[in-house]
Coordinates of C-alpha atoms and ligand atoms in Angstrom, one line a residue:
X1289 CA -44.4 3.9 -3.1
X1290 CA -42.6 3.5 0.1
X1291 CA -41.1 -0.1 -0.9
X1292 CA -39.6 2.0 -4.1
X1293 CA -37.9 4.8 -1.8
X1294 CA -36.6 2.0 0.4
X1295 CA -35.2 0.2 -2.3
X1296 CA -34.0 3.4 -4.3
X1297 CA -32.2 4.4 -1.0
X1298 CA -30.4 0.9 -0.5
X1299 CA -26.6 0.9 -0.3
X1300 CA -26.7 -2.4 -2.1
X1301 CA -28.2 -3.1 -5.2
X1302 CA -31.8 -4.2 -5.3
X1303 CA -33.6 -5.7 -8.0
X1304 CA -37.5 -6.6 -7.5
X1305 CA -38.4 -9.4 -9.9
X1306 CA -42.2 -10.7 -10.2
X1307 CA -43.4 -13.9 -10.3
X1308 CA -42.2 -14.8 -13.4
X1309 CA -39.0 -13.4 -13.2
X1310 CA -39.8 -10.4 -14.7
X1311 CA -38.0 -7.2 -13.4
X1312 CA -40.3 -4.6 -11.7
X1313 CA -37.9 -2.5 -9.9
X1314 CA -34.2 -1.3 -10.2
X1315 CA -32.5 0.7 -7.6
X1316 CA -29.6 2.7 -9.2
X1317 CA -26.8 0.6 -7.4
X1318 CA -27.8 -2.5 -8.9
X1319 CA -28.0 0.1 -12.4
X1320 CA -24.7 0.4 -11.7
X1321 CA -23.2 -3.1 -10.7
X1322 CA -24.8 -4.5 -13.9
X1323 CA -23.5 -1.7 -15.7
X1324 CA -27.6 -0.8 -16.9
X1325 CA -27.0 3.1 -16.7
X1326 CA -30.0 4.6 -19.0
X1327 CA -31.2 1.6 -20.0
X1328 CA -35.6 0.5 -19.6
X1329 CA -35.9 -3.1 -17.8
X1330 CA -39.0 -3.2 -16.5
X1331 CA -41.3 -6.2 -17.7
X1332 CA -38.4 -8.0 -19.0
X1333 CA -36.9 -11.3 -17.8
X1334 CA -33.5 -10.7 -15.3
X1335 CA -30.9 -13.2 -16.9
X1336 CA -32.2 -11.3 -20.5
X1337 CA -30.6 -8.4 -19.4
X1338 CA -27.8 -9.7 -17.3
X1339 CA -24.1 -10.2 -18.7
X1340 CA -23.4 -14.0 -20.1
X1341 CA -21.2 -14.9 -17.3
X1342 CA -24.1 -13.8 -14.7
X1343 CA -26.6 -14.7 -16.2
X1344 CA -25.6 -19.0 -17.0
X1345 CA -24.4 -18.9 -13.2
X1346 CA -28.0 -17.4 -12.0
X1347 CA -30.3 -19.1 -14.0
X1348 CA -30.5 -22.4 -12.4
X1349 CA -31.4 -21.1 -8.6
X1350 CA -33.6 -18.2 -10.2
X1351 CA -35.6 -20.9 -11.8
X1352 CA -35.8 -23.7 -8.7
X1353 CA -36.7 -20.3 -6.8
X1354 CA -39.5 -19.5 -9.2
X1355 CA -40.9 -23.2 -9.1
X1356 CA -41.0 -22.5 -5.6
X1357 CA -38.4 -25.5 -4.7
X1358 CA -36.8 -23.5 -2.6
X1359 CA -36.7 -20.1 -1.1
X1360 CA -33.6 -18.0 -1.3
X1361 CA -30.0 -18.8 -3.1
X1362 CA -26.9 -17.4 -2.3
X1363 CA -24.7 -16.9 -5.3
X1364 CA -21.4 -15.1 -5.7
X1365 CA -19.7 -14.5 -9.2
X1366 CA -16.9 -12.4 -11.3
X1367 CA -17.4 -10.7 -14.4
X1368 CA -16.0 -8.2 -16.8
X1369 CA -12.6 -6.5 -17.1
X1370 CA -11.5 -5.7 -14.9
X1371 CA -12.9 -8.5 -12.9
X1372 CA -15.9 -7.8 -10.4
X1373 CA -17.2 -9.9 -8.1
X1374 CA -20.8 -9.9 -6.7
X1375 CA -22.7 -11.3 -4.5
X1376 CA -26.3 -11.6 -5.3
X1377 CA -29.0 -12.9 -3.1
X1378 CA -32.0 -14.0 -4.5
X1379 CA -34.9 -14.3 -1.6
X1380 CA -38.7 -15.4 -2.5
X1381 CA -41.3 -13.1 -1.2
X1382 CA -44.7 -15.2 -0.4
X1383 CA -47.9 -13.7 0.2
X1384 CA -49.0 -13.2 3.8
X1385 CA -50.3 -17.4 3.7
X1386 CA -46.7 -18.0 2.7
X1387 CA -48.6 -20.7 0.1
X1388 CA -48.0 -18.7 -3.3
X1389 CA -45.0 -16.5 -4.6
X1390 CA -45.3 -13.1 -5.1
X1391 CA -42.2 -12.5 -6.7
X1392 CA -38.3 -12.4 -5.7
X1393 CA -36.6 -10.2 -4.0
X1394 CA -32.5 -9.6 -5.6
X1395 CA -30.0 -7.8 -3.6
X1396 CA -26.3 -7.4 -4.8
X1397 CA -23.3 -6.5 -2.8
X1398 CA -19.7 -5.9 -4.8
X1399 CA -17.2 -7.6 -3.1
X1400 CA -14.9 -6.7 -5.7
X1401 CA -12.5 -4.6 -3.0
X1402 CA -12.5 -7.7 -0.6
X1403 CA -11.5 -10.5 -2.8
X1404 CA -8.5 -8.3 -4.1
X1405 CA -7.6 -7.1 -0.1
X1406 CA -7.9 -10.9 0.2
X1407 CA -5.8 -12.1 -2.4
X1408 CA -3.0 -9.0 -1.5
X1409 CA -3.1 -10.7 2.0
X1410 CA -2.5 -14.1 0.8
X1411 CA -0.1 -13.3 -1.9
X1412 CA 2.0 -10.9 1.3
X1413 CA 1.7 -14.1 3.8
X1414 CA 3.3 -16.3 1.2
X1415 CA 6.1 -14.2 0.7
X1416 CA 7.0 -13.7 4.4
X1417 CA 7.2 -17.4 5.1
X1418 CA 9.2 -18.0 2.2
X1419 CA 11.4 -15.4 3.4
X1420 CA 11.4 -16.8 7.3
X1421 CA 12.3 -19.7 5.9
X1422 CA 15.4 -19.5 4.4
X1423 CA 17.2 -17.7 7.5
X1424 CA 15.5 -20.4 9.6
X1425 CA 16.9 -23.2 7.3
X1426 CA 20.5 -21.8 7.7
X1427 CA 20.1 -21.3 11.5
X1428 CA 18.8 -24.6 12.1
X1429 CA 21.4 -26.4 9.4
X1430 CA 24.4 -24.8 11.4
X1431 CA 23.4 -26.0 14.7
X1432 CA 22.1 -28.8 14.0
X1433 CA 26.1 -29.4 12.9
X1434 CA 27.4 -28.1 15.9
X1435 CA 25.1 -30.5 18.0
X1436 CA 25.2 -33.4 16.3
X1437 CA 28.8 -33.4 15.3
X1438 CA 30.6 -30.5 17.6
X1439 CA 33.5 -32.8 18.5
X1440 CA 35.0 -33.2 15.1
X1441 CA 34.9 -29.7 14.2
X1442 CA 37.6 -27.5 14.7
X1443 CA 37.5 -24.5 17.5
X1444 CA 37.5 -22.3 14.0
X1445 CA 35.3 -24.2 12.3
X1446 CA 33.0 -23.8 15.1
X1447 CA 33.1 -19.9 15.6
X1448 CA 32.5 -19.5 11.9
X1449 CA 29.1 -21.8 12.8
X1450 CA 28.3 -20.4 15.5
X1451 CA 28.9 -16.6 13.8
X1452 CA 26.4 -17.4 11.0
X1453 CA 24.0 -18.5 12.9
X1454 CA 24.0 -15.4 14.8
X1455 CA 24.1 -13.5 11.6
X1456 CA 20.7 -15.3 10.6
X1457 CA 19.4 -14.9 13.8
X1458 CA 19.8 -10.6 13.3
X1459 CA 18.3 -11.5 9.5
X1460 CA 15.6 -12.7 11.2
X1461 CA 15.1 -10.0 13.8
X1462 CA 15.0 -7.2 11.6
X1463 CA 12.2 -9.3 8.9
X1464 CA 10.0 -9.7 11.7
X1465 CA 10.4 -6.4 13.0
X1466 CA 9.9 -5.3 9.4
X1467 CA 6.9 -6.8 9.0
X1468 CA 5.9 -5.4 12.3
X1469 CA 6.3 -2.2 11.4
X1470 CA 4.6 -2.7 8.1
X1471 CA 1.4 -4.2 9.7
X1472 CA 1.2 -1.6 12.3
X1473 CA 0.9 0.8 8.9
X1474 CA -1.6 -0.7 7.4
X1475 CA -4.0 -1.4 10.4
X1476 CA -6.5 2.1 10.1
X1477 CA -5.0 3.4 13.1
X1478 CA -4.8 7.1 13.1
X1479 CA -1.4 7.9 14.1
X1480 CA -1.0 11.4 16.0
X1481 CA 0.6 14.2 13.8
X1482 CA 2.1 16.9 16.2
X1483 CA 4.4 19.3 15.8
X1484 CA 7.9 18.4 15.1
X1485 CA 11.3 19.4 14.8
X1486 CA 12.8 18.2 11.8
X1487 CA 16.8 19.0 12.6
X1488 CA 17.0 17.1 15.7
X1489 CA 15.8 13.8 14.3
X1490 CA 18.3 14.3 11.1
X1491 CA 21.0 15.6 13.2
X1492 CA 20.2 12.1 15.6
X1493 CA 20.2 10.0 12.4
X1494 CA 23.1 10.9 10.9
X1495 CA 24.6 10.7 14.6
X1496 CA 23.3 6.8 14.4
X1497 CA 25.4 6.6 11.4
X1498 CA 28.3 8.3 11.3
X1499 CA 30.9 5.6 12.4
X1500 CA 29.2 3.3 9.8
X1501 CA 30.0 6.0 7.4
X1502 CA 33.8 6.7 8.1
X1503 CA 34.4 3.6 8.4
X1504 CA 32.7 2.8 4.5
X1505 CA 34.9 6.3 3.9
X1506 CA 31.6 8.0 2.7
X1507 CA 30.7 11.8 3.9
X1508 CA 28.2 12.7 5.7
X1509 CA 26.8 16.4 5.3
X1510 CA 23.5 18.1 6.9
X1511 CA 22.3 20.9 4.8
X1512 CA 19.7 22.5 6.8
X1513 CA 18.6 26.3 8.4
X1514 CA 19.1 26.9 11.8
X1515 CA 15.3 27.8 12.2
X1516 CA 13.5 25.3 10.3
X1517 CA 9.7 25.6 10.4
X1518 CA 8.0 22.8 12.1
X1519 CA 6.0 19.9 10.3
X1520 CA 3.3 18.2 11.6
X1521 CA 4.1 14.8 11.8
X1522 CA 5.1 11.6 13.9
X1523 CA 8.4 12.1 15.8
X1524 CA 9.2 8.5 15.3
X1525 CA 7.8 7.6 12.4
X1526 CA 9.8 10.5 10.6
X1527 CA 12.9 9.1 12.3
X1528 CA 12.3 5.5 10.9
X1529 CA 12.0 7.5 7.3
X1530 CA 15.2 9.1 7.8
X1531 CA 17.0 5.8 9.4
X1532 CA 15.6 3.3 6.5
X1533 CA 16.7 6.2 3.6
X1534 CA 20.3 7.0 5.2
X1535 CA 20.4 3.8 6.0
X1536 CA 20.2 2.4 2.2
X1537 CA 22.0 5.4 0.7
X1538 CA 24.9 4.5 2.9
X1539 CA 24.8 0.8 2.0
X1540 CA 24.6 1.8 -2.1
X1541 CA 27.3 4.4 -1.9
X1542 CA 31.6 3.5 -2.1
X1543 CA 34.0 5.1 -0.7
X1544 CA 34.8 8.1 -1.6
X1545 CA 30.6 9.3 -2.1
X1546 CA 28.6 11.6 -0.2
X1547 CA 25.3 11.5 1.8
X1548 CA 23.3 14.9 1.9
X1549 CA 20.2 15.1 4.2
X1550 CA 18.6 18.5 3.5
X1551 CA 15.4 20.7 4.1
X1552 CA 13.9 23.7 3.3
X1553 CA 10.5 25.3 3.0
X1554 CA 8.7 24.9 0.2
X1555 CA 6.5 27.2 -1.4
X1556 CA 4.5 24.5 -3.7
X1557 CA 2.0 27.3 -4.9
X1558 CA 1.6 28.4 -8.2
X1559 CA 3.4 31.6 -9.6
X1560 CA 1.3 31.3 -12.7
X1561 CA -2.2 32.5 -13.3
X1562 CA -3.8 29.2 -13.3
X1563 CA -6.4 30.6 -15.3
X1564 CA -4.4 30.6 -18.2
X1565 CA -5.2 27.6 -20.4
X1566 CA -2.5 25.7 -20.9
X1567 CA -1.2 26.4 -24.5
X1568 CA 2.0 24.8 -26.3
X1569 CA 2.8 28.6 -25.8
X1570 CA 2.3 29.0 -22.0
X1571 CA 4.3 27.0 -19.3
X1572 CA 1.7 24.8 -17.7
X1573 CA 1.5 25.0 -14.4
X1574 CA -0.1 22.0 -12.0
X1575 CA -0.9 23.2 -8.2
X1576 CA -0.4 20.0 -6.7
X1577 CA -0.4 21.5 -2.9
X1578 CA -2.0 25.1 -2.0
X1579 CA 0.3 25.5 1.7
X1580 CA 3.8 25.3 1.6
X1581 CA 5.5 22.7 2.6
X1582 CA 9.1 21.6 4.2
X1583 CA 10.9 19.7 1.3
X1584 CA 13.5 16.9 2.5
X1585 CA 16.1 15.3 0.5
X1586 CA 18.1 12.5 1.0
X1587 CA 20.6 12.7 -2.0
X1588 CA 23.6 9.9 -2.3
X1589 CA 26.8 9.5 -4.6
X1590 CA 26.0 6.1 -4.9
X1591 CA 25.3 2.7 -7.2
X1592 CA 22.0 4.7 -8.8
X1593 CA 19.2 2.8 -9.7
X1594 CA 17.6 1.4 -13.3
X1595 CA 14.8 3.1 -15.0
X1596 CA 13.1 -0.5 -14.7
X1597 CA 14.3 -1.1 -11.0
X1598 CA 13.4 2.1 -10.0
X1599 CA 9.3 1.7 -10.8
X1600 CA 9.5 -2.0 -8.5
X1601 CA 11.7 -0.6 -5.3
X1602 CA 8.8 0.3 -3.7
X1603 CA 7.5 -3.2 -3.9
X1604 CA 7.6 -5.4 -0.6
X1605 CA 10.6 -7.6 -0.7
X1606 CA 11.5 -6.2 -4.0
X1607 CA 15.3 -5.8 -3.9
X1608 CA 18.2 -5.1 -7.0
X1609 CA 19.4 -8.7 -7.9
X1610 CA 23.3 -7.8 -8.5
X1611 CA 23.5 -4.9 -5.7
X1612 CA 22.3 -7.2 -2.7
X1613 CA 23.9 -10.0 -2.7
X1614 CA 26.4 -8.5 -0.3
X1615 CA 23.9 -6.0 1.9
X1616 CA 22.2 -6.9 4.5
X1617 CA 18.3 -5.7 4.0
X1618 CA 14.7 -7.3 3.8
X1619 CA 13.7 -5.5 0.8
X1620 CA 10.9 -3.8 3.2
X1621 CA 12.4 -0.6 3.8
X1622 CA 11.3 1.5 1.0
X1623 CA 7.6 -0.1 1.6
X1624 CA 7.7 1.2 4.8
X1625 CA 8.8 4.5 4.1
X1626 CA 6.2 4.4 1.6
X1627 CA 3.5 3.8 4.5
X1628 CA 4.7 6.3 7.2
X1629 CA 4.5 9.2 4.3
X1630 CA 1.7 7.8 3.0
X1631 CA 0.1 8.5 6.9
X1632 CA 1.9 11.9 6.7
X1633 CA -0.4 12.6 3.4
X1634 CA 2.5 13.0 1.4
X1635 CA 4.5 10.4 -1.1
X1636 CA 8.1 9.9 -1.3
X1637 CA 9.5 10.3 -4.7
X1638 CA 12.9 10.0 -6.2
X1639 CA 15.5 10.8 -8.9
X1640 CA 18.3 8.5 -9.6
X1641 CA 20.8 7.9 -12.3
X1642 CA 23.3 4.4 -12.2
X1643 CA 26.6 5.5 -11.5
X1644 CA 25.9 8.3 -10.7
X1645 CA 23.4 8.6 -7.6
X1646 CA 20.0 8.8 -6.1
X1647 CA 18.0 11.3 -4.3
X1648 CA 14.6 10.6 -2.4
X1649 CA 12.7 13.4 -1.8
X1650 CA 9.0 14.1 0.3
X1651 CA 7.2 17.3 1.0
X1652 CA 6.1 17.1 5.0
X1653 CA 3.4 19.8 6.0
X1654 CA 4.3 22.6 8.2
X1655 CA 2.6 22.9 11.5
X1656 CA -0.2 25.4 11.0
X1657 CA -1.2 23.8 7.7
X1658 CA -4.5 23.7 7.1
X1659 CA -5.6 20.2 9.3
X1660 CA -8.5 19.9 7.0
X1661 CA -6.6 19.7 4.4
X1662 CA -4.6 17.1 5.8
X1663 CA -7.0 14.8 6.7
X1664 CA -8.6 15.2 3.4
X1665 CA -5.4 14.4 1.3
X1666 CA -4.9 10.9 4.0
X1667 CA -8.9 10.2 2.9
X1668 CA -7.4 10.5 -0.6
X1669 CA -4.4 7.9 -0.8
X1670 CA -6.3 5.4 1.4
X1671 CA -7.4 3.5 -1.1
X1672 CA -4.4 3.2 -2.2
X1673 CA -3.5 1.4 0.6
X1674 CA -4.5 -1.7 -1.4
X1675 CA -1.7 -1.4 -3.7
X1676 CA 0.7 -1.4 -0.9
X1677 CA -0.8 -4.6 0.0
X1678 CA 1.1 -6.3 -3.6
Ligands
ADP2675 P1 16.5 -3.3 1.5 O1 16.1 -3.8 2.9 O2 16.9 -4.3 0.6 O3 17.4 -2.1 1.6 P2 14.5 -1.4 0.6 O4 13.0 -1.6 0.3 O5 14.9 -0.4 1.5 O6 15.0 -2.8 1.0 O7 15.2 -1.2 -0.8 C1 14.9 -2.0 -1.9 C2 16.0 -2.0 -2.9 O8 16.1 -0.7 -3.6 C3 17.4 -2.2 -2.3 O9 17.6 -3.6 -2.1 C4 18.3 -1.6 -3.4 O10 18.5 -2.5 -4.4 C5 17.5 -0.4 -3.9 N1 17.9 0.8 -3.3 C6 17.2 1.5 -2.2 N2 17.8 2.6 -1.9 C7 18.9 2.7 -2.8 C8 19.9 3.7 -2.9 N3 20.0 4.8 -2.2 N4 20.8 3.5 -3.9 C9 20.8 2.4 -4.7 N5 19.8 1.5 -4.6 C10 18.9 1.6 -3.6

């Protein structure tokens, strides 16, 4: 009675099999990983019951373990759709002589979370070295020119070199720093949330940028109270948001365009009585956040973006083929943004139409919101940390 509570109470899935490799106890995780919910296993043989898949890749060490040629196998495997992969132990139990077998012990751990971390991880390292490389392959082509034959170039020839090597060089810079930045989000550090003033940081932003900005011809406009509640957040975190998002609405918009930062509390509570069943009748009504919040735009006259570009921007390295060739950018930006809210609890979203223009917007929470909730809404989106990871 004891071994069962032990084995009921296991994180991992257990699986007791006799000495014929017949199945005498199931704990509900390994119910669960086998996808046996409800169904009555006891007396019959494991690889009966087992998926195909599992079942030819277990057979062989089950039976060498059941002959008693050896004593425990190690075996990991995918099944199903979508793909899991386990990792299932099979272990002999002997009786206290250790001469004959009592029966086998089978525990079961899904590893189906750390493969696809894994793989994310993989897939993320190859596309930063591609992308090292190529501003490493231009800086290294031009000087190798200038070194190896400097004295037949001409003093112009040689600036122009010299200038896109230095160009490369600040490609470089910012993908590293990028990738920096985007590491640093995904470690599970807790980053502080304090209070925060919201108008300094846009006020310092579009400070950064306003020569950029005359000089492109393209108006700059801050559309925000005086006395602005504060948000709970990372001072400059919040200021990398704003820098990345000005930054790309200004490099997407021609002269002539307009760049709005904005934000106003938010009262994103229901006015409906959510009682009322949703009919074709009645508005619905979804309450997506119970406190209110401080709602921040970032709103641009510019290029717009495609109903098919728009669902990938958020992608690392992911960048418009036709609007980049002549902007400066890693294709990170939006990624990051994406982490730094995503550590805020919130998610930036957008609206854009081509031609026309593009707003990103992001609810912050304001400083005596409800801490609880906050933490419970980061607990939330972690897993989706993953995805971030493609
Ligand atoms: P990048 O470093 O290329 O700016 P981002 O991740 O910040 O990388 O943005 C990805 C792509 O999304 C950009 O290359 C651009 O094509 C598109 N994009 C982002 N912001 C805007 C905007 N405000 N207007 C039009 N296109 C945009």
């Amino acid at each position: 009675m004891k071994q069962q509570s032990l084995i009921a109470t296991m994180a991992d899935g257990a699986v007791l099999l006799d000495a014929e490799g017949r199945v005498v106890l199931v704990n509900p995780t390994a119910r669960r990983l086998f996808r046996w919910e409800g169904r009555k296993l006891e007396g019959n043989e494991l690889c009966q019951e087992l998926p195909d898949v599992l079942a030819v890749e277990l057979q062989p060490p089950l039976e060498s373990l059941l002959a008693g040629d050896r004593d425990s196998s190690d075996v990991r495997c995918s099944f199903g759709e979508p793909a899991r992969t386990l990792r299932i132990v099979l272990q002999s139990v002997r009786d206290a002589t250790g001469e004959s077998l009592k029966g086998i012990a089978v525990t079961v751990q899904d590893l189906t979370r750390e493969v696809e971390l894994n793989a994310a991880q993989s897939r993320f390292i190859s596309n930063v070295s591609h992308e090292l490389r190529t501003p490493l392959f231009n800086i290294k082509s031009y000087v190798e020119t200038l070194h190896d034959l400097g004295d037949q170039l001409s003093e112009a020839e040689k600036q122009e070199f010299l200038g896109i090597a230095n160009a490369e060089t600040d490609r470089l810079t910012r993908l590293v720093n990028d990738v920096l930045d985007l590491s640093r989000l995904e470690s599970d550090r807790i980053w502080n949330l304090e209070p925060v003033e919201l108008r300094p940081a846009m006020e310092q932003t579009l400070r950064n940028y306003r020569l950029n900005a005359d000089e492109k011809g393209v108006q700059l406009e801050l559309d925000v109270d005086e006395q602005l509640p504060r948000v709970l957040g990372n001072w400059d975190l919040l200021l990398q948001v704003f820098d990345n998002l000005v930054g790309n609405g200004l490099k997407f918009t021609a002269s002539g365009g307009r760049l709005a930062l904005r934000a106003y509390p938010w009262p994103d509570s229901c006015q409906l009585d959510p009682s009322m069943a949703p009919t074709s009748e009645n508005p619905t009504c979804e309450l997506t956040a119970p406190l209110p919040r401080l709602r921040v735009e970032i709103a641009d006259t510019g290029s717009g973006i495609s109903r098919e570009d728009q669902e990938r921007i958020f992608e690392r390295f992911y960048r418009v083929e036709n609007a980049v060739h002549t902007e400066v950018g890693t294709g990170l930006g939006l990624s990051i943004v994406r982490g730094i809210l995503e550590k805020h609890g919130t998610q930036v979203r957008m609206v854009s139409e081509l031609g026309v223009g593009t707003t990103f917007w992001f609810d912050l929470p304001l400083e005596d919101a409800d801490a609880e909730e906050l933490r419970l809404a980061r607990e939330r989106r972690s897993p989706d940390q993953a995805a971030l990871l493609g």
